[in-house]
Tab-separated table of C-alpha atoms in Angstrom:
chain	number	residue	atom	x	y	z
A	120	MET	CA	-0.123	-0.002	-0.347
A	121	ASN	CA	1.099	3.328	-0.506
A	122	LEU	CA	0.575	5.661	1.782
A	123	ALA	CA	1.230	9.558	1.825
A	124	LEU	CA	0.701	12.007	4.746
A	125	ILE	CA	0.293	15.973	4.344
A	126	ALA	CA	0.141	18.255	6.410
A	127	ASP	CA	-1.898	21.907	5.679
A	128	GLU	CA	-4.087	23.690	7.983
A	129	HIS	CA	-6.383	24.465	5.132
A	130	PRO	CA	-9.093	21.577	4.189
A	131	GLN	CA	-9.383	22.857	0.656
A	132	LEU	CA	-5.449	22.160	-0.007
A	133	ARG	CA	-5.533	18.631	1.984
A	134	HIS	CA	-8.261	17.801	-0.578
A	135	ASN	CA	-7.006	18.835	-3.667
A	136	LEU	CA	-3.343	17.574	-2.867
A	137	SER	CA	-5.199	14.205	-1.577
A	138	GLU	CA	-6.809	14.207	-5.355
A	139	ILE	CA	-3.368	14.529	-6.446
A	140	LEU	CA	-1.485	12.048	-4.338
A	141	LYS	CA	-4.656	9.462	-5.323
A	142	ASN	CA	-4.116	10.277	-9.146
A	143	GLN	CA	-0.053	9.179	-8.830
A	144	GLY	CA	-1.184	6.318	-6.811
A	145	PHE	CA	-1.386	6.525	-3.447
A	146	ASP	CA	-3.935	4.321	-1.483
A	147	ASP	CA	-3.874	5.628	1.741
A	148	ILE	CA	-3.698	9.398	2.558
A	149	LEU	CA	-3.115	10.388	5.853
A	150	GLU	CA	-3.397	14.594	7.151
A	151	SER	CA	-3.146	16.168	9.693
A	152	GLU	CA	-3.377	20.344	10.352
A	153	ASP	CA	-0.410	20.842	12.553
A	154	GLY	CA	2.587	19.848	13.653
A	155	PRO	CA	2.617	17.938	16.497
A	156	ARG	CA	0.302	15.504	14.604
A	157	ALA	CA	1.827	15.214	11.266
A	158	VAL	CA	5.313	13.754	13.406
A	159	ASP	CA	2.939	11.231	15.762
A	160	LEU	CA	1.114	9.888	12.464
A	161	ALA	CA	4.423	9.858	10.556
A	162	LEU	CA	6.054	8.114	13.016
A	163	VAL	CA	3.771	5.689	13.963
A	164	ARG	CA	2.503	4.715	10.134
A	165	LYS	CA	5.422	5.530	8.597
A	166	PRO	CA	4.318	7.216	4.822
A	167	GLN	CA	5.967	7.082	1.602
A	168	LEU	CA	5.560	10.011	1.346
A	169	ILE	CA	5.494	13.366	2.742
A	170	ILE	CA	3.804	16.879	2.096
A	171	LEU	CA	4.333	19.974	4.644
A	172	ASP	CA	3.377	23.264	4.183
A	173	ALA	CA	6.145	25.576	6.193
A	174	ALA	CA	3.571	27.805	8.278
A	175	LEU	CA	2.449	24.593	10.105
A	176	PRO	CA	0.614	25.550	13.470
A	177	ALA	CA	2.539	24.801	16.282
A	178	TRP	CA	4.994	23.415	15.198
A	179	ASP	CA	6.630	24.799	10.871
A	180	GLY	CA	7.448	22.145	8.343
A	181	ILE	CA	10.806	22.325	8.945
A	182	THR	CA	10.718	21.507	12.733
A	183	VAL	CA	8.131	18.580	11.424
A	184	ALA	CA	10.877	16.909	8.437
A	185	GLU	CA	13.442	17.354	11.443
A	186	LYS	CA	11.613	15.046	13.958
A	187	ILE	CA	10.851	12.703	11.629
A	188	SER	CA	13.840	12.780	9.728
A	189	LYS	CA	16.244	12.235	12.829
A	190	ARG	CA	14.114	8.746	13.399
A	191	HIS	CA	12.913	7.273	10.243
A	192	PRO	CA	13.902	8.598	6.723
A	193	ILE	CA	11.251	9.754	4.018
A	194	PRO	CA	11.031	11.738	1.068
A	195	ILE	CA	9.903	14.713	2.085
A	196	ILE	CA	8.404	18.270	0.254
A	197	LEU	CA	7.469	21.312	1.716
A	198	LEU	CA	5.525	24.177	0.657
A	199	ALA	CA	5.393	27.669	1.616
A	200	GLU	CA	4.587	31.607	0.510
A	201	ALA	CA	6.164	32.927	-1.959
A	202	HIS	CA	6.926	35.547	0.048
A	203	THR	CA	7.564	32.856	3.388
A	204	PRO	CA	11.584	33.570	4.409
A	205	ILE	CA	12.971	29.937	4.199
A	206	ASP	CA	15.878	28.497	5.733
A	207	PHE	CA	17.723	26.094	2.684
A	208	ASP	CA	20.548	24.958	5.037
A	209	ARG	CA	18.243	24.357	7.657
A	210	THR	CA	15.452	22.744	5.564
A	211	ARG	CA	18.208	21.179	3.495
A	212	ALA	CA	19.104	19.471	6.906
A	213	ALA	CA	15.926	18.558	8.017
A	214	GLY	CA	15.302	15.787	4.843
A	215	VAL	CA	13.584	17.692	3.107
A	216	LEU	CA	14.071	16.717	-0.885
A	217	ASP	CA	11.765	19.681	-2.562
A	218	LEU	CA	10.285	22.728	-1.615
A	219	VAL	CA	7.089	23.910	-3.930
A	220	LEU	CA	5.933	27.396	-4.034
A	221	LYS	CA	2.472	28.139	-3.072
A	222	PRO	CA	-0.117	28.471	-5.650
A	223	PHE	CA	0.989	25.326	-6.986
A	224	SER	CA	-0.471	23.777	-10.182
A	225	ALA	CA	-1.121	19.824	-10.035
A	226	ALA	CA	1.284	19.634	-12.487
A	227	GLN	CA	4.180	21.457	-10.669
A	228	MET	CA	2.925	19.134	-7.315
A	229	ILE	CA	3.203	16.415	-9.459
A	230	ALA	CA	6.288	16.923	-10.984
A	231	GLY	CA	8.150	17.570	-7.389
A	232	ILE	CA	6.690	14.113	-6.393
A	233	ARG	CA	7.994	12.506	-9.065
A	234	LEU	CA	11.401	13.891	-8.197
A	235	THR	CA	10.781	13.540	-4.522
A	236	LEU	CA	10.524	9.904	-4.619
A	237	GLN	CA	13.062	9.349	-7.742
A	238	HIS	CA	15.447	11.569	-5.581
A	239	PHE	CA	14.867	10.212	-2.427
A	240	GLU	CA	15.198	6.091	-4.263
A	241	GLU	CA	18.318	7.248	-5.472
A	242	ILE	CA	19.393	8.782	-1.542
A	243	ALA	CA	18.403	5.108	-0.650
A	244	GLY	CA	20.001	3.167	-2.558
A	245	LEU	CA	22.792	5.579	-2.111
A	246	ARG	CA	23.098	5.061	1.214
A	247	LYS	CA	22.879	1.366	1.057
A	248	GLU	CA	26.307	1.336	-0.963
A	249	VAL	CA	27.598	3.108	1.661
A	250	ALA	CA	26.737	0.903	4.353
A	251	ARG	CA	27.746	-2.002	2.004
A	252	LEU	CA	31.523	-0.415	0.832
A	253	THR	CA	31.659	0.199	5.270
A	254	GLU	CA	30.860	-3.572	6.391
A	255	SER	CA	33.197	-4.507	3.768
A	256	LEU	CA	36.038	-1.889	4.616
A	257	GLU	CA	35.424	-3.122	8.771
A	258	ALA	CA	35.742	-6.852	7.008
A	259	ARG	CA	38.739	-6.058	5.269
A	260	LYS	CA	40.596	-4.673	8.733
A	261	LEU	CA	39.947	-7.578	10.784
A	262	ILE	CA	40.842	-9.837	7.965
A	263	GLU	CA	44.245	-7.825	7.606
A	264	ARG	CA	44.840	-7.839	11.652
A	265	ALA	CA	43.733	-12.146	12.042
A	266	LYS	CA	46.185	-12.224	8.835
A	267	GLY	CA	48.887	-10.299	10.680
A	268	LEU	CA	48.690	-11.919	13.904
A	269	LEU	CA	49.165	-15.544	12.031
A	270	ILE	CA	52.330	-14.011	9.816
A	271	ARG	CA	53.669	-13.346	13.557
A	272	GLN	CA	52.821	-16.857	14.500
A	273	GLY	CA	55.274	-18.197	11.698
A	274	MET	CA	53.605	-18.425	8.851
A	275	SER	CA	54.018	-16.381	5.261
A	276	GLU	CA	51.462	-14.037	4.813
A	277	PRO	CA	50.085	-16.194	1.778
A	278	GLU	CA	50.141	-19.306	4.149
A	279	ALA	CA	48.314	-17.028	6.575
A	280	TYR	CA	45.634	-16.678	3.619
A	281	ARG	CA	45.188	-19.467	2.655
A	282	ARG	CA	44.827	-21.404	6.227
A	283	MET	CA	41.996	-18.251	7.031
A	284	GLN	CA	40.751	-19.236	3.611
A	285	LYS	CA	40.586	-23.230	4.168
A	286	LEU	CA	39.311	-22.134	7.159
A	287	SER	CA	36.512	-20.013	6.391
A	288	MET	CA	35.447	-23.087	3.108
A	289	ASP	CA	35.431	-26.351	6.386
A	290	LYS	CA	33.476	-24.523	8.894
A	291	ARG	CA	31.271	-22.552	6.567
A	292	LYS	CA	32.111	-19.256	8.271
A	293	THR	CA	33.554	-15.672	5.876
A	294	LEU	CA	36.594	-15.194	5.974
A	295	ARG	CA	35.446	-12.381	8.512
A	296	GLU	CA	33.679	-14.961	11.422
A	297	VAL	CA	37.090	-16.012	10.852
A	298	ALA	CA	39.481	-13.242	11.378
A	299	GLU	CA	37.424	-13.220	14.228
A	300	ALA	CA	37.948	-16.104	15.939
A	301	ILE	CA	41.336	-15.723	15.226
A	302	LEU	CA	41.679	-12.473	17.148
A	303	LEU	CA	39.904	-13.930	20.345
A	304	MET	CA	42.408	-16.427	20.133
A	305	GLU	CA	45.382	-13.690	20.717
A	306	ASP	CA	42.903	-12.167	23.284
């Protein structure tokens, strides 16, 4: 199910945005009139897209975006009046991916929705790749430390690595797990 959240104090605008989102494939639309309720809905229901008014009652849209993004990354679009001053550094840091100025057309909002979802997907892919590379680097460091320990015990570097590979295959463990076991024996 595609779920979206709209937070704006104007019911007619929420209705119009809801229709646009439904036409873009969103099955369920959550609505909020203020910031605190928007945060609660977002953290409990975890929508795939959030549209926030910059001038929400209680908490402004950027504050709401900050509170949500800290706990759960979600693509966020911020709506603002053309004359509203926007702190773009704070907006970007809060996880907002697009800013749409009011009044807007359905075509402008559709473009904003599509771009925001595409950018979020790209960012999520990059985050996964960074996590994978970080894990790979950490594993490589452990393997090198374990190999160094075996070398200090009298093996050559190729022998130490082959020994670790053989243990990995024999025990059906990853090289990282073998390295961790070797390092545990050192302690």
